[in-house]
Tab-separated table of C-alpha atoms in Angstrom:
chain	number	residue	atom	x	y	z
A	1	UNK	CA	-54.057	11.810	3.324
A	2	UNK	CA	-55.153	15.434	3.778
A	3	UNK	CA	-53.051	15.753	6.899
A	4	UNK	CA	-50.038	14.421	5.028
A	5	UNK	CA	-50.593	16.959	2.228
A	6	UNK	CA	-50.980	19.773	4.766
A	7	UNK	CA	-47.826	18.647	6.556
A	8	UNK	CA	-45.873	18.548	3.314
A	9	UNK	CA	-47.286	21.948	2.368
A	10	UNK	CA	-46.260	23.437	5.712
A	11	UNK	CA	-42.788	21.954	5.384
A	12	UNK	CA	-42.492	23.410	1.901
A	13	UNK	CA	-43.594	26.860	3.126
A	14	UNK	CA	-41.166	26.698	6.047
A	15	UNK	CA	-38.348	25.635	3.758
A	16	UNK	CA	-39.206	28.434	1.350
A	17	UNK	CA	-39.328	31.000	4.183
A	18	UNK	CA	-35.988	29.835	5.595
A	19	UNK	CA	-34.496	29.971	2.112
A	20	UNK	CA	-35.691	33.559	1.669
A	21	UNK	CA	-34.262	34.582	5.053
A	22	UNK	CA	-30.991	32.789	4.334
A	23	UNK	CA	-30.518	34.894	1.203
A	24	UNK	CA	-29.606	37.752	3.552
A	25	UNK	CA	-25.835	37.449	3.867
A	26	UNK	CA	-23.697	38.826	6.694
A	27	UNK	CA	-20.103	38.705	5.455
A	28	UNK	CA	-20.940	35.680	3.330
A	29	UNK	CA	-22.904	33.781	6.004
A	30	UNK	CA	-26.633	33.238	5.457
A	31	UNK	CA	-28.875	34.745	8.154
A	32	UNK	CA	-30.282	31.376	9.292
A	33	UNK	CA	-26.810	29.925	9.824
A	34	UNK	CA	-25.757	33.190	11.467
A	35	UNK	CA	-28.637	33.053	13.952
A	36	UNK	CA	-27.771	29.449	14.883
A	37	UNK	CA	-24.121	30.380	15.534
A	38	UNK	CA	-25.128	33.550	17.399
A	39	UNK	CA	-27.388	31.531	19.720
A	40	UNK	CA	-24.528	29.099	20.308
A	41	UNK	CA	-22.251	32.002	21.209
A	42	UNK	CA	-24.804	33.585	23.558
A	43	UNK	CA	-25.295	30.290	25.399
A	44	UNK	CA	-21.524	29.765	25.712
A	45	UNK	CA	-20.971	33.318	27.020
A	46	UNK	CA	-23.943	33.323	29.420
A	47	UNK	CA	-22.899	29.972	30.933
A	48	UNK	CA	-19.218	31.086	31.029
A	49	UNK	CA	-18.285	28.046	28.910
A	50	UNK	CA	-16.726	29.943	26.011
A	51	UNK	CA	-13.247	28.388	25.585
A	52	UNK	CA	-10.521	30.712	26.844
A	53	UNK	CA	-8.517	29.946	23.730
A	54	UNK	CA	-8.055	31.119	20.173
A	55	UNK	CA	-11.179	29.126	19.223
A	56	UNK	CA	-13.442	30.954	21.674
A	57	UNK	CA	-11.970	34.328	20.760
A	58	UNK	CA	-12.446	33.784	17.016
A	59	UNK	CA	-16.071	32.705	17.417
A	60	UNK	CA	-16.913	35.672	19.676
A	61	UNK	CA	-15.085	38.328	17.661
A	62	UNK	CA	-16.180	37.125	14.222
A	63	UNK	CA	-19.872	36.683	15.117
A	64	UNK	CA	-20.130	40.014	16.966
A	65	UNK	CA	-17.807	41.918	14.638
A	66	UNK	CA	-19.581	40.883	11.443
A	67	UNK	CA	-23.117	41.567	12.668
A	68	UNK	CA	-22.338	44.984	14.178
A	69	UNK	CA	-20.385	45.995	11.094
A	70	UNK	CA	-23.332	44.939	8.934
A	71	UNK	CA	-25.756	46.995	11.039
A	72	UNK	CA	-23.496	50.064	11.070
A	73	UNK	CA	-22.946	49.845	7.324
A	74	UNK	CA	-26.717	50.018	6.773
A	75	UNK	CA	-27.686	52.654	9.380
A	76	UNK	CA	-28.255	55.951	7.511
A	77	UNK	CA	-26.403	58.334	9.868
A	78	UNK	CA	-23.495	55.987	10.603
A	79	UNK	CA	-23.230	54.925	6.971
A	80	UNK	CA	-23.090	58.481	5.655
A	81	UNK	CA	-21.372	60.542	8.330
A	82	UNK	CA	-19.897	58.515	11.208
A	83	UNK	CA	-17.542	55.990	9.658
A	84	UNK	CA	-20.112	53.286	8.928
A	85	UNK	CA	-19.670	49.777	10.257
A	86	UNK	CA	-16.149	50.382	11.608
A	87	UNK	CA	-17.126	53.076	14.116
A	88	UNK	CA	-20.405	51.354	14.977
A	89	UNK	CA	-18.646	48.072	15.751
A	90	UNK	CA	-16.049	49.722	17.995
A	91	UNK	CA	-18.561	51.873	19.875
A	92	UNK	CA	-21.162	49.128	20.394
A	93	UNK	CA	-18.564	46.677	21.682
A	94	UNK	CA	-17.114	49.319	24.041
A	95	UNK	CA	-20.591	50.129	25.379
A	96	UNK	CA	-21.465	46.435	25.835
A	97	UNK	CA	-18.306	45.982	27.909
A	98	UNK	CA	-19.001	49.185	29.876
A	99	UNK	CA	-22.537	47.969	30.700
A	100	UNK	CA	-21.181	44.497	31.641
A	101	UNK	CA	-23.369	42.874	28.989
A	102	UNK	CA	-20.221	41.194	27.702
A	103	UNK	CA	-18.694	39.510	30.773
A	104	UNK	CA	-15.094	40.105	31.829
A	105	UNK	CA	-13.980	36.541	31.033
A	106	UNK	CA	-15.081	36.974	27.398
A	107	UNK	CA	-13.252	40.309	27.217
A	108	UNK	CA	-10.162	38.609	28.639
A	109	UNK	CA	-10.378	35.835	26.037
A	110	UNK	CA	-10.753	38.283	23.147
A	111	UNK	CA	-8.019	40.605	24.403
A	112	UNK	CA	-5.668	37.680	24.948
A	113	UNK	CA	-6.129	36.556	21.357
A	114	UNK	CA	-5.599	40.007	19.828
A	115	UNK	CA	-2.817	41.241	22.085
A	116	UNK	CA	-1.417	38.316	24.089
A	117	UNK	CA	-1.297	35.857	21.180
A	118	UNK	CA	-0.635	38.863	18.902
A	119	UNK	CA	-3.214	38.217	16.230
A	120	UNK	CA	-2.942	41.971	15.713
A	121	UNK	CA	0.686	41.507	14.653
A	122	UNK	CA	-0.250	38.742	12.191
A	123	UNK	CA	-3.057	40.862	10.745
A	124	UNK	CA	-0.919	43.980	10.318
A	125	UNK	CA	2.126	42.275	8.798
A	126	UNK	CA	-0.161	40.367	6.395
A	127	UNK	CA	-1.887	43.592	5.398
A	128	UNK	CA	1.399	45.501	5.022
A	129	UNK	CA	2.962	42.747	2.917
A	130	UNK	CA	-0.108	42.400	0.730
A	131	UNK	CA	-0.460	46.155	0.132
A	132	UNK	CA	3.248	46.783	-0.603
A	133	UNK	CA	3.727	43.809	-2.933
A	134	UNK	CA	0.620	44.896	-4.856
A	135	UNK	CA	2.224	48.265	-5.602
A	136	UNK	CA	4.331	49.167	-8.598
A	137	UNK	CA	7.998	49.299	-7.515
A	138	UNK	CA	8.791	52.798	-8.844
A	139	UNK	CA	5.525	54.242	-7.584
A	140	UNK	CA	6.159	52.819	-4.105
A	141	UNK	CA	9.476	54.641	-3.693
A	142	UNK	CA	8.151	57.857	-5.188
A	143	UNK	CA	5.115	57.825	-2.881
A	144	UNK	CA	7.196	57.068	0.244
A	145	UNK	CA	9.625	59.934	-0.434
A	146	UNK	CA	6.724	62.382	-0.751
A	147	UNK	CA	4.609	60.903	2.035
A	148	UNK	CA	7.000	61.087	5.000
A	149	UNK	CA	7.650	64.864	4.816
A	150	UNK	CA	3.897	65.455	4.639
A	151	UNK	CA	3.297	63.279	7.713
A	152	UNK	CA	6.062	64.835	9.830
A	153	UNK	CA	5.294	68.443	8.860
A	154	UNK	CA	1.585	67.894	9.544
A	155	UNK	CA	2.418	66.598	13.015
A	156	UNK	CA	4.629	69.628	13.699
A	157	UNK	CA	1.890	72.063	12.626
A	158	UNK	CA	-0.638	70.198	14.799
A	159	UNK	CA	1.666	70.344	17.834
A	160	UNK	CA	1.775	74.154	17.714
A	161	UNK	CA	-1.905	74.430	16.758
A	162	UNK	CA	-3.049	72.470	19.835
A	163	UNK	CA	-0.650	74.450	22.043
A	164	UNK	CA	-1.958	77.809	20.802
A	165	UNK	CA	-5.600	76.776	21.283
A	166	UNK	CA	-4.650	75.573	24.773
A	167	UNK	CA	-3.395	79.081	25.521
A	168	UNK	CA	-6.589	80.658	24.166
A	169	UNK	CA	-8.949	78.503	26.273
A	170	UNK	CA	-6.939	78.916	29.466
A	171	UNK	CA	-5.356	75.462	29.696
A	172	UNK	CA	-1.886	76.641	28.740
A	173	UNK	CA	0.494	75.685	25.945
A	174	UNK	CA	2.473	73.151	27.987
A	175	UNK	CA	-0.522	71.273	29.377
A	176	UNK	CA	-2.244	71.176	25.986
A	177	UNK	CA	0.719	69.642	24.163
A	178	UNK	CA	1.883	67.352	26.981
A	179	UNK	CA	-1.510	65.801	27.766
A	180	UNK	CA	-3.365	66.070	24.453
A	181	UNK	CA	-1.195	66.649	21.374
A	182	UNK	CA	1.795	64.428	22.152
A	183	UNK	CA	-0.150	61.393	23.491
A	184	UNK	CA	-2.524	61.464	20.500
A	185	UNK	CA	0.412	61.475	18.065
A	186	UNK	CA	2.684	59.123	20.058
A	187	UNK	CA	1.738	56.026	18.056
A	188	UNK	CA	-0.756	54.241	20.287
A	189	UNK	CA	-0.490	52.574	23.681
A	190	UNK	CA	2.340	50.038	23.925
A	191	UNK	CA	4.778	51.938	21.710
A	192	UNK	CA	3.282	55.349	22.505
A	193	UNK	CA	1.840	56.529	25.786
A	194	UNK	CA	3.409	53.767	27.908
A	195	UNK	CA	6.984	54.954	27.233
A	196	UNK	CA	5.699	58.555	27.172
A	197	UNK	CA	4.309	58.160	30.694
A	198	UNK	CA	7.726	56.876	31.783
A	199	UNK	CA	9.396	59.967	30.303
A	200	UNK	CA	6.960	62.264	32.129
A	201	UNK	CA	7.269	60.326	35.399
A	202	UNK	CA	11.065	60.603	35.372
A	203	UNK	CA	10.957	64.343	34.651
A	204	UNK	CA	8.123	65.271	37.041
A	205	UNK	CA	8.921	62.854	39.868
A	206	UNK	CA	5.460	61.314	39.664
A	207	UNK	CA	4.034	57.809	39.214
A	208	UNK	CA	4.015	56.483	35.649
A	209	UNK	CA	0.688	54.738	36.345
A	210	UNK	CA	-0.990	58.002	37.404
A	211	UNK	CA	0.352	59.826	34.341
A	212	UNK	CA	-0.713	56.966	32.060
A	213	UNK	CA	-4.310	57.325	33.294
A	214	UNK	CA	-4.157	61.021	32.291
A	215	UNK	CA	-2.779	60.258	28.827
A	216	UNK	CA	-5.097	57.392	27.901
A	217	UNK	CA	-8.319	59.446	27.444
A	218	UNK	CA	-6.635	61.601	24.774
A	219	UNK	CA	-5.647	58.479	22.851
A	220	UNK	CA	-9.176	57.046	23.076
A	221	UNK	CA	-11.033	60.202	22.033
A	222	UNK	CA	-8.432	61.130	19.419
A	223	UNK	CA	-8.721	57.654	17.931
A	224	UNK	CA	-12.537	57.720	17.793
A	225	UNK	CA	-12.554	61.194	16.235
A	226	UNK	CA	-9.946	60.099	13.674
A	227	UNK	CA	-12.026	57.071	12.648
A	228	UNK	CA	-15.209	59.136	12.309
A	229	UNK	CA	-13.336	61.860	10.398
A	230	UNK	CA	-11.803	59.345	7.979
A	231	UNK	CA	-15.223	58.026	7.049
A	232	UNK	CA	-16.604	61.553	6.761
A	233	UNK	CA	-13.760	62.817	4.564
A	234	UNK	CA	-14.043	59.870	2.195
A	235	UNK	CA	-17.796	60.519	1.814
A	236	UNK	CA	-17.658	64.318	1.500
A	237	UNK	CA	-14.949	64.177	-1.192
A	238	UNK	CA	-16.307	61.079	-2.935
A	239	UNK	CA	-16.625	62.760	-6.337
A	240	UNK	CA	-13.872	65.334	-5.898
A	241	UNK	CA	-10.679	65.511	-7.962
A	242	UNK	CA	-8.857	65.507	-4.601
A	243	UNK	CA	-9.942	61.886	-4.068
A	244	UNK	CA	-7.554	59.212	-5.329
A	245	UNK	CA	-10.007	56.417	-4.356
A	246	UNK	CA	-7.277	54.471	-2.582
A	247	UNK	CA	-4.334	55.672	-4.712
A	248	UNK	CA	-1.900	57.917	-2.833
A	249	UNK	CA	0.388	59.358	-5.529
A	250	UNK	CA	-0.907	61.597	-8.310
A	251	UNK	CA	0.243	60.318	-11.711
A	252	UNK	CA	-1.091	60.276	-15.235
A	253	UNK	CA	-1.610	56.533	-15.003
A	254	UNK	CA	-3.009	55.742	-11.549
A	255	UNK	CA	-3.837	52.161	-12.572
A	256	UNK	CA	-0.111	51.447	-12.950
A	257	UNK	CA	0.406	51.956	-9.211
A	258	UNK	CA	-1.127	48.616	-8.240
A	259	UNK	CA	-0.820	45.018	-9.415
A	260	UNK	CA	-3.963	43.013	-10.169
A	261	UNK	CA	-5.032	40.468	-7.564
A	262	UNK	CA	-3.615	37.020	-8.384
A	263	UNK	CA	-5.942	34.046	-8.762
A	264	UNK	CA	-6.143	32.343	-5.316
A	265	UNK	CA	-4.218	29.118	-4.824
A	266	UNK	CA	-4.614	27.136	-1.588
A	267	UNK	CA	-0.938	26.190	-1.327
A	268	UNK	CA	0.273	29.691	-2.117
A	269	UNK	CA	-1.942	31.137	0.614
A	270	UNK	CA	-0.021	29.036	3.147
A	271	UNK	CA	3.301	29.994	1.560
A	272	UNK	CA	2.375	33.682	1.776
A	273	UNK	CA	1.521	33.354	5.451
A	274	UNK	CA	4.963	31.901	6.238
A	275	UNK	CA	6.706	34.615	4.211
A	276	UNK	CA	4.746	37.329	6.030
A	277	UNK	CA	5.531	36.037	9.511
A	278	UNK	CA	9.182	35.664	8.478
A	279	UNK	CA	9.273	39.410	7.793
A	280	UNK	CA	7.692	39.945	11.197
A	281	UNK	CA	10.317	37.870	13.004
A	282	UNK	CA	13.110	39.549	11.010
A	283	UNK	CA	11.866	42.974	12.119
A	284	UNK	CA	11.572	41.755	15.709
A	285	UNK	CA	15.189	40.519	15.685
A	286	UNK	CA	16.431	43.862	14.340
A	287	UNK	CA	14.429	45.675	17.015
A	288	UNK	CA	16.123	43.538	19.654
A	289	UNK	CA	19.497	44.724	18.331
A	290	UNK	CA	18.303	48.350	18.198
A	291	UNK	CA	15.709	48.624	21.019
A	292	UNK	CA	15.068	52.324	20.468
A	293	UNK	CA	13.493	51.557	17.065
A	294	UNK	CA	10.045	49.951	16.931
A	295	UNK	CA	9.862	46.516	15.299
A	296	UNK	CA	7.223	47.678	12.818
A	297	UNK	CA	9.618	50.290	11.454
A	298	UNK	CA	12.033	47.473	10.561
A	299	UNK	CA	9.210	45.284	9.227
A	300	UNK	CA	7.964	48.021	6.897
A	301	UNK	CA	11.476	48.967	5.816
A	302	UNK	CA	12.461	45.364	5.056
A	303	UNK	CA	9.318	44.739	2.982
A	304	UNK	CA	9.677	48.051	1.118
A	305	UNK	CA	13.347	47.377	0.301
A	306	UNK	CA	12.555	43.794	-0.754
A	307	UNK	CA	9.918	45.106	-3.153
A	308	UNK	CA	12.020	48.060	-4.357
A	309	UNK	CA	15.066	45.899	-5.099
A	310	UNK	CA	13.021	43.056	-6.608
A	311	UNK	CA	14.534	40.501	-4.201
A	312	UNK	CA	11.442	38.323	-3.879
A	313	UNK	CA	10.350	36.191	-6.860
A	314	UNK	CA	6.877	36.908	-8.229
A	315	UNK	CA	5.585	33.556	-6.924
A	316	UNK	CA	6.260	34.608	-3.319
A	317	UNK	CA	4.992	38.154	-3.838
A	318	UNK	CA	1.704	36.772	-5.134
A	319	UNK	CA	1.582	34.308	-2.244
A	320	UNK	CA	1.861	37.157	0.284
A	321	UNK	CA	-0.871	39.089	-1.555
A	322	UNK	CA	-3.169	36.046	-1.428
A	323	UNK	CA	-2.656	35.322	2.273
A	324	UNK	CA	-3.090	39.003	3.132
A	325	UNK	CA	-6.377	39.140	1.239
A	326	UNK	CA	-7.675	36.027	3.022
A	327	UNK	CA	-6.895	37.424	6.489
A	328	UNK	CA	-8.105	40.978	5.906
A	329	UNK	CA	-11.310	40.045	4.096
A	330	UNK	CA	-12.324	37.614	6.849
A	331	UNK	CA	-10.933	39.100	10.069
A	332	UNK	CA	-11.106	42.905	9.784
A	333	UNK	CA	-14.517	43.145	11.445
A	334	UNK	CA	-13.386	40.751	14.180
A	335	UNK	CA	-10.359	42.934	14.867
A	336	UNK	CA	-12.560	46.035	15.112
A	337	UNK	CA	-14.741	44.233	17.651
A	338	UNK	CA	-11.623	43.399	19.634
A	339	UNK	CA	-10.543	47.048	19.602
A	340	UNK	CA	-13.870	48.098	21.086
A	341	UNK	CA	-13.771	45.349	23.715
A	342	UNK	CA	-10.207	45.711	24.934
A	343	UNK	CA	-8.919	49.195	24.121
A	344	UNK	CA	-11.795	51.694	24.247
A	345	UNK	CA	-12.438	52.302	27.950
A	346	UNK	CA	-15.729	54.236	28.106
A	347	UNK	CA	-15.548	54.690	31.895
A	348	UNK	CA	-12.083	56.249	31.734
A	349	UNK	CA	-13.066	58.454	28.803
A	350	UNK	CA	-16.215	59.770	30.507
A	351	UNK	CA	-14.287	60.590	33.693
A	352	UNK	CA	-11.864	62.775	31.719
A	353	UNK	CA	-14.391	64.646	29.579
A	354	UNK	CA	-14.401	68.425	29.887
A	355	UNK	CA	-15.167	71.031	27.247
A	356	UNK	CA	-11.492	72.076	27.135
A	357	UNK	CA	-10.357	68.482	26.629
A	358	UNK	CA	-12.872	67.929	23.820
A	359	UNK	CA	-11.887	71.210	22.139
A	360	UNK	CA	-8.193	70.270	22.206
A	361	UNK	CA	-8.863	66.795	20.748
A	362	UNK	CA	-11.032	68.312	18.023
A	363	UNK	CA	-8.303	70.882	17.342
A	364	UNK	CA	-5.765	68.090	16.855
A	365	UNK	CA	-8.045	66.359	14.338
A	366	UNK	CA	-8.954	69.519	12.431
A	367	UNK	CA	-5.432	70.965	12.256
A	368	UNK	CA	-3.729	67.740	11.188
A	369	UNK	CA	-6.432	67.197	8.541
A	370	UNK	CA	-6.022	70.684	7.084
A	371	UNK	CA	-2.220	70.540	7.237
A	372	UNK	CA	-1.987	67.125	5.571
A	373	UNK	CA	-4.543	68.171	2.928
A	374	UNK	CA	-2.582	71.199	1.721
A	375	UNK	CA	0.859	69.649	2.245
A	376	UNK	CA	-0.232	66.496	0.431
A	377	UNK	CA	-1.444	68.577	-2.475
A	378	UNK	CA	1.871	70.486	-2.469
A	379	UNK	CA	3.914	67.259	-2.529
A	380	UNK	CA	1.901	65.654	-5.336
A	381	UNK	CA	-0.315	63.332	-3.275
A	382	UNK	CA	-4.059	62.994	-3.537
A	383	UNK	CA	-5.269	65.270	-0.679
A	384	UNK	CA	-7.966	62.875	0.579
A	385	UNK	CA	-5.511	59.979	0.852
A	386	UNK	CA	-2.971	62.336	2.410
A	387	UNK	CA	-5.469	63.454	5.070
A	388	UNK	CA	-6.340	59.854	5.950
A	389	UNK	CA	-2.824	58.352	5.992
A	390	UNK	CA	-0.471	61.258	6.817
A	391	UNK	CA	-3.007	63.054	8.999
A	392	UNK	CA	-5.741	61.065	10.714
A	393	UNK	CA	-3.705	57.851	11.004
A	394	UNK	CA	-1.223	59.842	13.106
A	395	UNK	CA	-4.031	60.667	15.529
A	396	UNK	CA	-4.984	57.014	15.916
A	397	UNK	CA	-4.278	54.282	18.450
A	398	UNK	CA	-1.279	52.705	16.744
A	399	UNK	CA	-1.781	49.578	14.639
A	400	UNK	CA	-5.370	48.869	15.662
A	401	UNK	CA	-6.247	52.527	15.204
A	402	UNK	CA	-4.722	52.567	11.738
A	403	UNK	CA	-6.783	49.567	10.713
A	404	UNK	CA	-9.954	51.213	12.027
A	405	UNK	CA	-9.209	54.559	10.307
A	406	UNK	CA	-8.493	52.883	6.983
A	407	UNK	CA	-11.438	50.490	7.283
A	408	UNK	CA	-13.793	53.432	7.917
A	409	UNK	CA	-12.562	55.099	4.722
A	410	UNK	CA	-12.246	51.848	2.713
A	411	UNK	CA	-8.494	52.300	2.184
A	412	UNK	CA	-6.905	49.306	3.903
A	413	UNK	CA	-4.495	49.000	0.969
A	414	UNK	CA	-2.678	52.086	2.331
A	415	UNK	CA	-1.799	50.457	5.669
A	416	UNK	CA	1.942	50.517	4.897
A	417	UNK	CA	1.965	54.310	4.656
A	418	UNK	CA	-0.250	54.748	7.710
A	419	UNK	CA	2.055	52.494	9.735
A	420	UNK	CA	5.130	54.213	8.339
A	421	UNK	CA	3.998	57.651	9.468
A	422	UNK	CA	2.521	56.398	12.732
A	423	UNK	CA	5.520	54.364	13.884
A	424	UNK	CA	8.326	56.645	12.753
A	425	UNK	CA	6.342	59.750	13.703
A	426	UNK	CA	5.521	58.224	17.086
A	427	UNK	CA	9.212	57.574	17.745
A	428	UNK	CA	9.977	61.215	16.902
A	429	UNK	CA	7.258	62.318	19.331
A	430	UNK	CA	8.952	60.381	22.143
A	431	UNK	CA	12.296	61.994	21.334
A	432	UNK	CA	10.737	65.466	21.267
A	433	UNK	CA	8.836	64.784	24.498
A	434	UNK	CA	12.076	63.771	26.209
A	435	UNK	CA	13.541	67.169	25.311
A	436	UNK	CA	10.465	69.279	26.075
A	437	UNK	CA	9.713	67.900	29.555
A	438	UNK	CA	13.025	69.374	30.749
A	439	UNK	CA	11.478	72.845	30.718
A	440	UNK	CA	7.725	72.171	30.506
A	441	UNK	CA	5.538	71.466	33.541
């Protein structure tokens, strides 16, 4: 009888202890459940039995992404000065891959899901659609007209700033802009430095692969510095009048710039997903007709025009907002983990590090931040939002970099503007590079 009472008492204590631990939530998952799933993942990875499919990739990226984001968001230095959970997640995942703690087959599975199956495309188009359809129609057009000049002028100022610093530190104007400034602002990897390396190879009579290896470190370091800077700027100017707290355009009634979140509906979430991917396919078809223009430029333009002209009924607009919220709230941390695993090559970055290279990358970040701050203020934008979207986003690694920059500063709702400046600005960089390489060596 005593033993039975003791047993029941122990069970009650254990249940109480587990309940207390489970109150700790990591992105909505209780710690006990999280530990069970984490153990499952570790066993699958260590035995090389993680499915090389979307299922395996989602489990790996979500479990690792959520826990590292949670840790980074609570670490004092990272939380306050280094971009919080976003930067921590990317850096930890990159280091784990570099140290071979995460095996190559797991990296391949995750990278295949994000890039090969193009989950990144689904995430970005969902986020763009959700953010644009949440905006007030008149405010959207007014903000876009003011934003683009700020982005392009900031990039131009940064180009000359990096070149001049290159001259001062003995690297030379041409080398500084060709191998630091232009690759950082080219719009990422696939739509940025890959075609840029082809332009250089044709002009210099060299191998595109060799040139690509010289351009990639600038993109990596520029991207990391942009993410850290975005988090730092948002913290330093938290209580400043320069901070729009996620609103880009200065108006008397900032609340009128966004539409309230609709009440979730399961059917509408599915409808919104189909509408979003339809915009994606439409932009892809237009890009096939006009190959020189990136598909995302057409995607953004088509969504902006649809919103501006009021072509989509409110039911479908709200559906897109719902589906976008579901994807971004649940998969942002997973995407950040994927960025660290598949795009941040620590070995390549370390091999390229020199004090001149670091100085030039820092110069790009500082100059574009200052330029976009003052130009944004001049054009009627909130300077903090201008720095993050028109400045730092244009020093990021394309779509994934934009997500990381905006996640670090808690401004994912501005993805449309970040993509707008990054994609159109990146295309302009390629055009300019094609002209400059004729007389630069």
